[in-house]
PDB file of C-alpha atoms and ligand atoms in Angstrom:
ATOM      1  CA  MET G   1     144.351 -88.192  14.583  1.00  0.00           C
ATOM      2  CA  ASP G   2     141.735 -90.877  13.839  1.00  0.00           C
ATOM      3  CA  CYS G   3     141.079 -92.183  10.372  1.00  0.00           C
ATOM      4  CA  ILE G   4     137.813 -92.881   8.570  1.00  0.00           C
ATOM      5  CA  PHE G   5     137.755 -95.128   5.550  1.00  0.00           C
ATOM      6  CA  ILE G   6     135.426 -95.760   2.655  1.00  0.00           C
ATOM      7  CA  GLU G   7     136.274 -98.984   0.921  1.00  0.00           C
ATOM      8  CA  GLY G   8     135.184-100.194  -2.503  1.00  0.00           C
ATOM      9  CA  MET G   9     132.745 -97.413  -3.339  1.00  0.00           C
ATOM     10  CA  LYS G  10     131.267 -97.993  -6.774  1.00  0.00           C
ATOM     11  CA  VAL G  11     130.691 -94.655  -8.574  1.00  0.00           C
ATOM     12  CA  THR G  12     129.590 -93.767 -12.072  1.00  0.00           C
ATOM     13  CA  ALA G  13     131.819 -91.144 -13.713  1.00  0.00           C
ATOM     14  CA  SER G  14     132.910 -89.675 -16.993  1.00  0.00           C
ATOM     15  CA  VAL G  15     136.630 -90.172 -17.103  1.00  0.00           C
ATOM     16  CA  GLY G  16     139.176 -91.090 -19.732  1.00  0.00           C
ATOM     17  CA  ILE G  17     141.301 -89.846 -22.620  1.00  0.00           C
ATOM     18  CA  TYR G  18     139.508 -91.628 -25.419  1.00  0.00           C
ATOM     19  CA  ALA G  19     136.415 -90.531 -27.406  1.00  0.00           C
ATOM     20  CA  ARG G  20     134.421 -93.509 -26.265  1.00  0.00           C
ATOM     21  CA  GLU G  21     135.107 -92.583 -22.665  1.00  0.00           C
ATOM     22  CA  ARG G  22     133.833 -89.062 -23.298  1.00  0.00           C
ATOM     23  CA  ALA G  23     130.673 -90.506 -24.802  1.00  0.00           C
ATOM     24  CA  HIS G  24     129.881 -93.050 -22.107  1.00  0.00           C
ATOM     25  CA  THR G  25     130.201 -92.990 -18.331  1.00  0.00           C
ATOM     26  CA  GLN G  26     131.932 -95.902 -16.659  1.00  0.00           C
ATOM     27  CA  GLN G  27     132.004 -97.428 -13.240  1.00  0.00           C
ATOM     28  CA  LEU G  28     135.007 -96.700 -10.949  1.00  0.00           C
ATOM     29  CA  GLU G  29     135.867 -98.160  -7.590  1.00  0.00           C
ATOM     30  CA  ILE G  30     137.058 -95.614  -5.054  1.00  0.00           C
ATOM     31  CA  SER G  31     138.693 -96.391  -1.693  1.00  0.00           C
ATOM     32  CA  MET G  32     139.655 -93.509   0.551  1.00  0.00           C
ATOM     33  CA  THR G  33     141.032 -92.954   4.032  1.00  0.00           C
ATOM     34  CA  PHE G  34     141.105 -89.558   5.650  1.00  0.00           C
ATOM     35  CA  GLY G  35     142.218 -88.059   8.934  1.00  0.00           C
ATOM     36  CA  VAL G  36     139.824 -86.505  11.482  1.00  0.00           C
ATOM     37  CA  PRO G  37     140.262 -85.158  14.992  1.00  0.00           C
ATOM     38  CA  ASP G  38     139.778 -87.721  17.780  1.00  0.00           C
ATOM     39  CA  ALA G  39     137.090 -85.561  19.449  1.00  0.00           C
ATOM     40  CA  ALA G  40     134.217 -87.762  18.149  1.00  0.00           C
ATOM     41  CA  ALA G  41     135.710 -90.795  19.860  1.00  0.00           C
ATOM     42  CA  GLN G  42     135.731 -88.770  23.092  1.00  0.00           C
ATOM     43  CA  ASN G  43     132.346 -87.016  22.786  1.00  0.00           C
ATOM     44  CA  ASP G  44     130.154 -89.516  20.896  1.00  0.00           C
ATOM     45  CA  ASP G  45     128.998 -86.666  18.629  1.00  0.00           C
ATOM     46  CA  ILE G  46     128.704 -86.764  14.819  1.00  0.00           C
ATOM     47  CA  ASN G  47     129.333 -83.022  14.758  1.00  0.00           C
ATOM     48  CA  ASP G  48     132.901 -83.594  15.963  1.00  0.00           C
ATOM     49  CA  THR G  49     133.852 -85.593  12.938  1.00  0.00           C
ATOM     50  CA  ILE G  50     133.268 -86.028   9.212  1.00  0.00           C
ATOM     51  CA  ASP G  51     130.073 -87.905   8.321  1.00  0.00           C
ATOM     52  CA  TYR G  52     131.231 -90.571   5.847  1.00  0.00           C
ATOM     53  CA  ALA G  53     127.695 -90.836   4.412  1.00  0.00           C
ATOM     54  CA  GLU G  54     127.833 -87.130   3.480  1.00  0.00           C
ATOM     55  CA  VAL G  55     131.130 -87.718   1.840  1.00  0.00           C
ATOM     56  CA  VAL G  56     129.845 -90.635  -0.284  1.00  0.00           C
ATOM     57  CA  ASN G  57     126.783 -88.622  -1.419  1.00  0.00           C
ATOM     58  CA  ARG G  58     128.927 -85.564  -2.229  1.00  0.00           C
ATOM     59  CA  ILE G  59     131.407 -87.568  -4.313  1.00  0.00           C
ATOM     60  CA  ARG G  60     128.582 -89.156  -6.339  1.00  0.00           C
ATOM     61  CA  ALA G  61     126.931 -85.758  -6.955  1.00  0.00           C
ATOM     62  CA  GLU G  62     130.158 -83.982  -7.921  1.00  0.00           C
ATOM     63  CA  LEU G  63     131.366 -86.715 -10.287  1.00  0.00           C
ATOM     64  CA  ALA G  64     128.012 -86.797 -12.053  1.00  0.00           C
ATOM     65  CA  GLN G  65     128.581 -83.218 -13.164  1.00  0.00           C
ATOM     66  CA  ARG G  66     131.991 -83.240 -14.932  1.00  0.00           C
ATOM     67  CA  HIS G  67     134.447 -85.036 -17.161  1.00  0.00           C
ATOM     68  CA  PHE G  68     138.052 -85.783 -16.208  1.00  0.00           C
ATOM     69  CA  ASN G  69     140.642 -86.924 -18.673  1.00  0.00           C
ATOM     70  CA  LEU G  70     142.772 -88.669 -16.056  1.00  0.00           C
ATOM     71  CA  LEU G  71     142.132 -90.580 -12.867  1.00  0.00           C
ATOM     72  CA  GLU G  72     144.881 -88.388 -11.366  1.00  0.00           C
ATOM     73  CA  THR G  73     142.810 -85.172 -11.868  1.00  0.00           C
ATOM     74  CA  LEU G  74     139.673 -86.863 -10.547  1.00  0.00           C
ATOM     75  CA  GLY G  75     141.620 -87.933  -7.444  1.00  0.00           C
ATOM     76  CA  GLU G  76     143.016 -84.453  -6.962  1.00  0.00           C
ATOM     77  CA  PHE G  77     139.573 -82.997  -7.280  1.00  0.00           C
ATOM     78  CA  VAL G  78     138.136 -85.230  -4.551  1.00  0.00           C
ATOM     79  CA  ILE G  79     141.140 -84.655  -2.287  1.00  0.00           C
ATOM     80  CA  LYS G  80     140.783 -80.852  -2.613  1.00  0.00           C
ATOM     81  CA  MET G  81     137.132 -81.209  -1.656  1.00  0.00           C
ATOM     82  CA  MET G  82     138.044 -83.312   1.384  1.00  0.00           C
ATOM     83  CA  LEU G  83     140.754 -80.921   2.581  1.00  0.00           C
ATOM     84  CA  GLU G  84     138.894 -77.673   1.913  1.00  0.00           C
ATOM     85  CA  ASP G  85     135.210 -78.416   2.358  1.00  0.00           C
ATOM     86  CA  PHE G  86     135.243 -81.320   4.789  1.00  0.00           C
ATOM     87  CA  ARG G  87     138.414 -80.085   6.638  1.00  0.00           C
ATOM     88  CA  ALA G  88     140.126 -83.445   6.629  1.00  0.00           C
ATOM     89  CA  SER G  89     143.716 -83.139   7.715  1.00  0.00           C
ATOM     90  CA  TRP G  90     145.098 -85.889   5.475  1.00  0.00           C
ATOM     91  CA  VAL G  91     143.606 -87.894   2.581  1.00  0.00           C
ATOM     92  CA  LYS G  92     144.690 -90.996   0.694  1.00  0.00           C
ATOM     93  CA  ILE G  93     142.528 -92.023  -2.246  1.00  0.00           C
ATOM     94  CA  SER G  94     142.696 -94.963  -4.641  1.00  0.00           C
ATOM     95  CA  ILE G  95     140.653 -94.940  -7.842  1.00  0.00           C
ATOM     96  CA  ALA G  96     140.438 -97.961 -10.099  1.00  0.00           C
ATOM     97  CA  LYS G  97     138.907 -98.933 -13.426  1.00  0.00           C
ATOM     98  CA  THR G  98     137.967-102.593 -13.612  1.00  0.00           C
ATOM     99  CA  GLY G  99     138.238-104.888 -16.629  1.00  0.00           C
ATOM    100  CA  ILE G 100     139.355-102.340 -19.164  1.00  0.00           C
ATOM    101  CA  MET G 101     142.587-104.141 -20.083  1.00  0.00           C
ATOM    102  CA  LYS G 102     142.981-107.714 -21.167  1.00  0.00           C
ATOM    103  CA  ASP G 103     144.166-109.991 -18.359  1.00  0.00           C
ATOM    104  CA  VAL G 104     144.382-107.084 -15.875  1.00  0.00           C
ATOM    105  CA  ARG G 105     141.811-106.983 -13.122  1.00  0.00           C
ATOM    106  CA  GLN G 106     142.168-103.325 -12.263  1.00  0.00           C
ATOM    107  CA  VAL G 107     144.230-100.268 -13.148  1.00  0.00           C
ATOM    108  CA  GLY G 108     144.303 -97.022 -11.229  1.00  0.00           C
ATOM    109  CA  VAL G 109     145.994 -94.431  -9.143  1.00  0.00           C
ATOM    110  CA  THR G 110     146.637 -93.740  -5.450  1.00  0.00           C
ATOM    111  CA  ILE G 111     147.173 -90.147  -4.301  1.00  0.00           C
ATOM    112  CA  GLU G 112     147.987 -88.872  -0.856  1.00  0.00           C
ATOM    113  CA  ARG G 113     147.838 -85.267   0.330  1.00  0.00           C
ATOM    114  CA  GLY G 114     147.850 -83.328   3.579  1.00  0.00           C
ATOM    115  CA  THR G 115     149.565 -83.928   6.903  1.00  0.00           C
ATOM    116  CA  ARG G 116     149.365 -87.251   8.618  1.00  0.00           C
ATOM    117  CA  SER G 117     149.995 -86.503  12.279  1.00  0.00           C
TER     118      SER G 117
HETATM  119  N1  LIG Z   1     148.291 -92.574 -15.545  1.00  0.00           N
HETATM  120  C1  LIG Z   1     147.173 -92.773 -16.281  1.00  0.00           C
HETATM  121  N2  LIG Z   1     147.202 -93.511 -17.389  1.00  0.00           N
HETATM  122  C2  LIG Z   1     146.134 -93.709 -18.135  1.00  0.00           C
HETATM  123  C3  LIG Z   1     144.912 -93.125 -17.759  1.00  0.00           C
HETATM  124  C4  LIG Z   1     144.826 -92.338 -16.582  1.00  0.00           C
HETATM  125  O1  LIG Z   1     143.796 -91.801 -16.163  1.00  0.00           O
HETATM  126  N3  LIG Z   1     145.984 -92.164 -15.857  1.00  0.00           N
HETATM  127  N4  LIG Z   1     143.770 -93.297 -18.570  1.00  0.00           N
HETATM  128  C5  LIG Z   1     143.840 -93.989 -19.658  1.00  0.00           C
HETATM  129  C6  LIG Z   1     142.648 -94.253 -20.501  1.00  0.00           C
HETATM  130  O2  LIG Z   1     141.570 -93.367 -20.204  1.00  0.00           O
HETATM  131  C7  LIG Z   1     142.239 -95.705 -20.268  1.00  0.00           C
HETATM  132  O3  LIG Z   1     141.810 -95.918 -18.934  1.00  0.00           O
HETATM  133  C8  LIG Z   1     141.230 -96.241 -21.249  1.00  0.00           C
HETATM  134  O4  LIG Z   1     141.430 -97.529 -21.485  1.00  0.00           O
HETATM  135  C9  LIG Z   1     145.055 -94.677 -20.131  1.00  0.00           C
HETATM  136  N5  LIG Z   1     146.185 -94.414 -19.301  1.00  0.00           N
END
Protein backbone atom coordinates (compact mmCIF):
# COMPACT_ATOMS: atom_id res chain seq x y z
CA MET A 1 0.00 0.00 0.00
CA ASP A 2 1.15 3.54 -0.78
CA CYS A 3 -0.22 6.61 0.96
CA ILE A 4 -1.33 9.96 -0.39
CA PHE A 5 -1.60 12.93 1.92
CA ILE A 6 -3.37 16.27 1.83
CA GLU A 7 -1.94 18.58 4.48
CA GLY A 8 -3.43 21.78 5.84
CA MET A 9 -6.36 22.10 3.46
CA LYS A 10 -8.41 25.18 4.31
CA VAL A 11 -12.10 24.58 3.76
CA THR A 12 -15.23 26.59 4.49
CA ALA A 13 -17.93 24.60 6.26
CA SER A 14 -21.05 24.87 8.37
CA VAL A 15 -20.21 22.95 11.54
CA GLY A 16 -20.91 23.34 15.22
CA ILE A 17 -23.42 22.88 17.99
CA TYR A 18 -24.18 26.53 18.68
CA ALA A 19 -26.71 28.80 16.94
CA ARG A 20 -23.98 31.16 15.75
CA GLU A 21 -22.25 28.23 14.09
CA ARG A 22 -25.46 27.33 12.27
CA ALA A 23 -25.82 30.91 11.08
CA HIS A 24 -22.26 31.41 9.82
CA THR A 25 -19.80 29.17 8.06
CA GLN A 26 -16.28 28.90 9.44
CA GLN A 27 -12.90 27.86 8.17
CA LEU A 28 -11.55 24.44 9.06
CA GLU A 29 -8.16 22.91 8.45
CA ILE A 30 -8.23 19.35 7.18
CA SER A 31 -5.27 17.01 6.92
CA MET A 32 -5.82 13.53 5.55
CA THR A 33 -3.76 10.49 4.58
CA PHE A 34 -5.25 7.60 2.63
CA GLY A 35 -4.08 4.27 1.27
CA VAL A 36 -3.89 3.45 -2.43
CA PRO A 37 -2.55 0.49 -4.41
CA ASP A 38 1.10 0.82 -5.43
CA ALA A 39 0.19 0.32 -9.12
CA ALA A 40 0.62 4.00 -9.98
CA ALA A 41 4.21 3.93 -8.74
CA GLN A 42 4.81 1.01 -11.10
CA ASN A 43 2.84 2.21 -14.13
CA ASP A 44 3.16 6.02 -14.02
CA ASP A 45 -0.59 6.30 -14.68
CA ILE A 46 -3.03 8.56 -12.80
CA ASN A 47 -5.80 6.03 -13.54
CA ASP A 48 -4.11 3.54 -11.19
CA THR A 49 -4.43 5.77 -8.15
CA ILE A 50 -6.63 8.40 -6.50
CA ASP A 51 -6.25 11.91 -7.91
CA TYR A 52 -5.70 14.13 -4.82
CA ALA A 53 -6.92 17.20 -6.77
CA GLU A 54 -10.26 15.45 -7.35
CA VAL A 55 -10.46 14.65 -3.64
CA VAL A 56 -9.85 18.27 -2.61
CA ASN A 57 -12.48 19.57 -5.04
CA ARG A 58 -15.02 16.96 -3.94
CA ILE A 59 -14.56 17.71 -0.25
CA ARG A 60 -15.06 21.44 -0.84
CA ALA A 61 -18.21 20.78 -2.92
CA GLU A 62 -19.74 18.33 -0.43
CA LEU A 63 -19.06 20.44 2.65
CA ALA A 64 -20.60 23.48 1.00
CA GLN A 65 -23.95 21.67 0.90
CA ARG A 66 -24.61 20.53 4.48
CA HIS A 67 -24.39 21.29 8.16
CA PHE A 68 -22.73 19.03 10.73
CA ASN A 69 -23.12 19.45 14.46
CA LEU A 70 -19.83 17.73 15.27
CA LEU A 71 -16.41 17.53 13.68
CA GLU A 72 -16.70 13.79 14.30
CA THR A 73 -19.68 13.45 11.94
CA LEU A 74 -18.01 15.64 9.34
CA GLY A 75 -14.93 13.41 9.52
CA GLU A 76 -17.01 10.24 9.26
CA PHE A 77 -18.78 11.68 6.21
CA VAL A 78 -15.51 12.40 4.40
CA ILE A 79 -14.08 9.00 5.32
CA LYS A 80 -17.17 7.18 4.00
CA MET A 81 -16.77 9.10 0.74
CA MET A 82 -13.10 8.13 0.52
CA LEU A 83 -13.73 4.43 1.22
CA GLU A 84 -16.85 4.03 -0.91
CA ASP A 85 -16.50 6.52 -3.78
CA PHE A 86 -12.73 6.81 -4.14
CA ARG A 87 -12.01 3.20 -3.05
CA ALA A 88 -9.28 4.13 -0.59
CA SER A 89 -8.33 1.13 1.55
CA TRP A 90 -7.53 3.13 4.67
CA VAL A 91 -8.12 6.74 5.71
CA LYS A 92 -6.90 8.91 8.58
CA ILE A 93 -8.33 12.41 8.81
CA SER A 94 -7.73 15.31 11.19
CA ILE A 95 -10.09 18.27 11.25
CA ALA A 96 -9.31 21.39 13.25
CA LYS A 97 -10.99 24.66 14.19
CA THR A 98 -8.49 27.47 14.72
CA GLY A 99 -8.73 30.27 17.27
CA ILE A 100 -12.15 29.46 18.68
CA MET A 101 -10.95 29.04 22.28
CA LYS A 102 -8.89 31.47 24.30
CA ASP A 103 -5.23 30.53 24.49
CA VAL A 104 -5.74 27.40 22.38
CA ARG A 105 -4.36 27.41 18.85
CA GLN A 106 -6.50 24.59 17.48
CA VAL A 107 -9.08 22.04 18.61
CA GLY A 108 -10.25 19.10 16.56
CA VAL A 109 -10.59 15.40 15.96
CA THR A 110 -8.61 12.63 14.31
CA ILE A 111 -10.47 9.61 12.93
CA GLU A 112 -9.05 6.52 11.29
CA ARG A 113 -11.01 3.83 9.39
CA GLY A 114 -10.31 0.97 7.02
CA THR A 115 -7.49 -1.53 6.76
CA ARG A 116 -3.89 -0.36 6.81
CA SER A 117 -1.99 -3.15 5.09
N1 LIG B 1 -15.83 16.42 20.55
C1 LIG B 1 -16.32 17.62 20.14
N2 LIG B 1 -16.48 18.60 21.02
C2 LIG B 1 -16.99 19.78 20.61
C3 LIG B 1 -17.35 19.98 19.28
C4 LIG B 1 -17.15 18.92 18.36
O1 LIG B 1 -17.42 19.02 17.14
N3 LIG B 1 -16.63 17.75 18.81
N4 LIG B 1 -17.86 21.19 18.89
C5 LIG B 1 -18.05 22.17 19.75
C6 LIG B 1 -18.56 23.48 19.33
O2 LIG B 1 -19.18 23.46 18.07
C7 LIG B 1 -17.39 24.45 19.39
O3 LIG B 1 -16.43 24.12 18.40
C8 LIG B 1 -17.76 25.88 19.24
O4 LIG B 1 -16.92 26.68 19.99
C9 LIG B 1 -17.69 22.06 21.17
N5 LIG B 1 -17.17 20.77 21.52
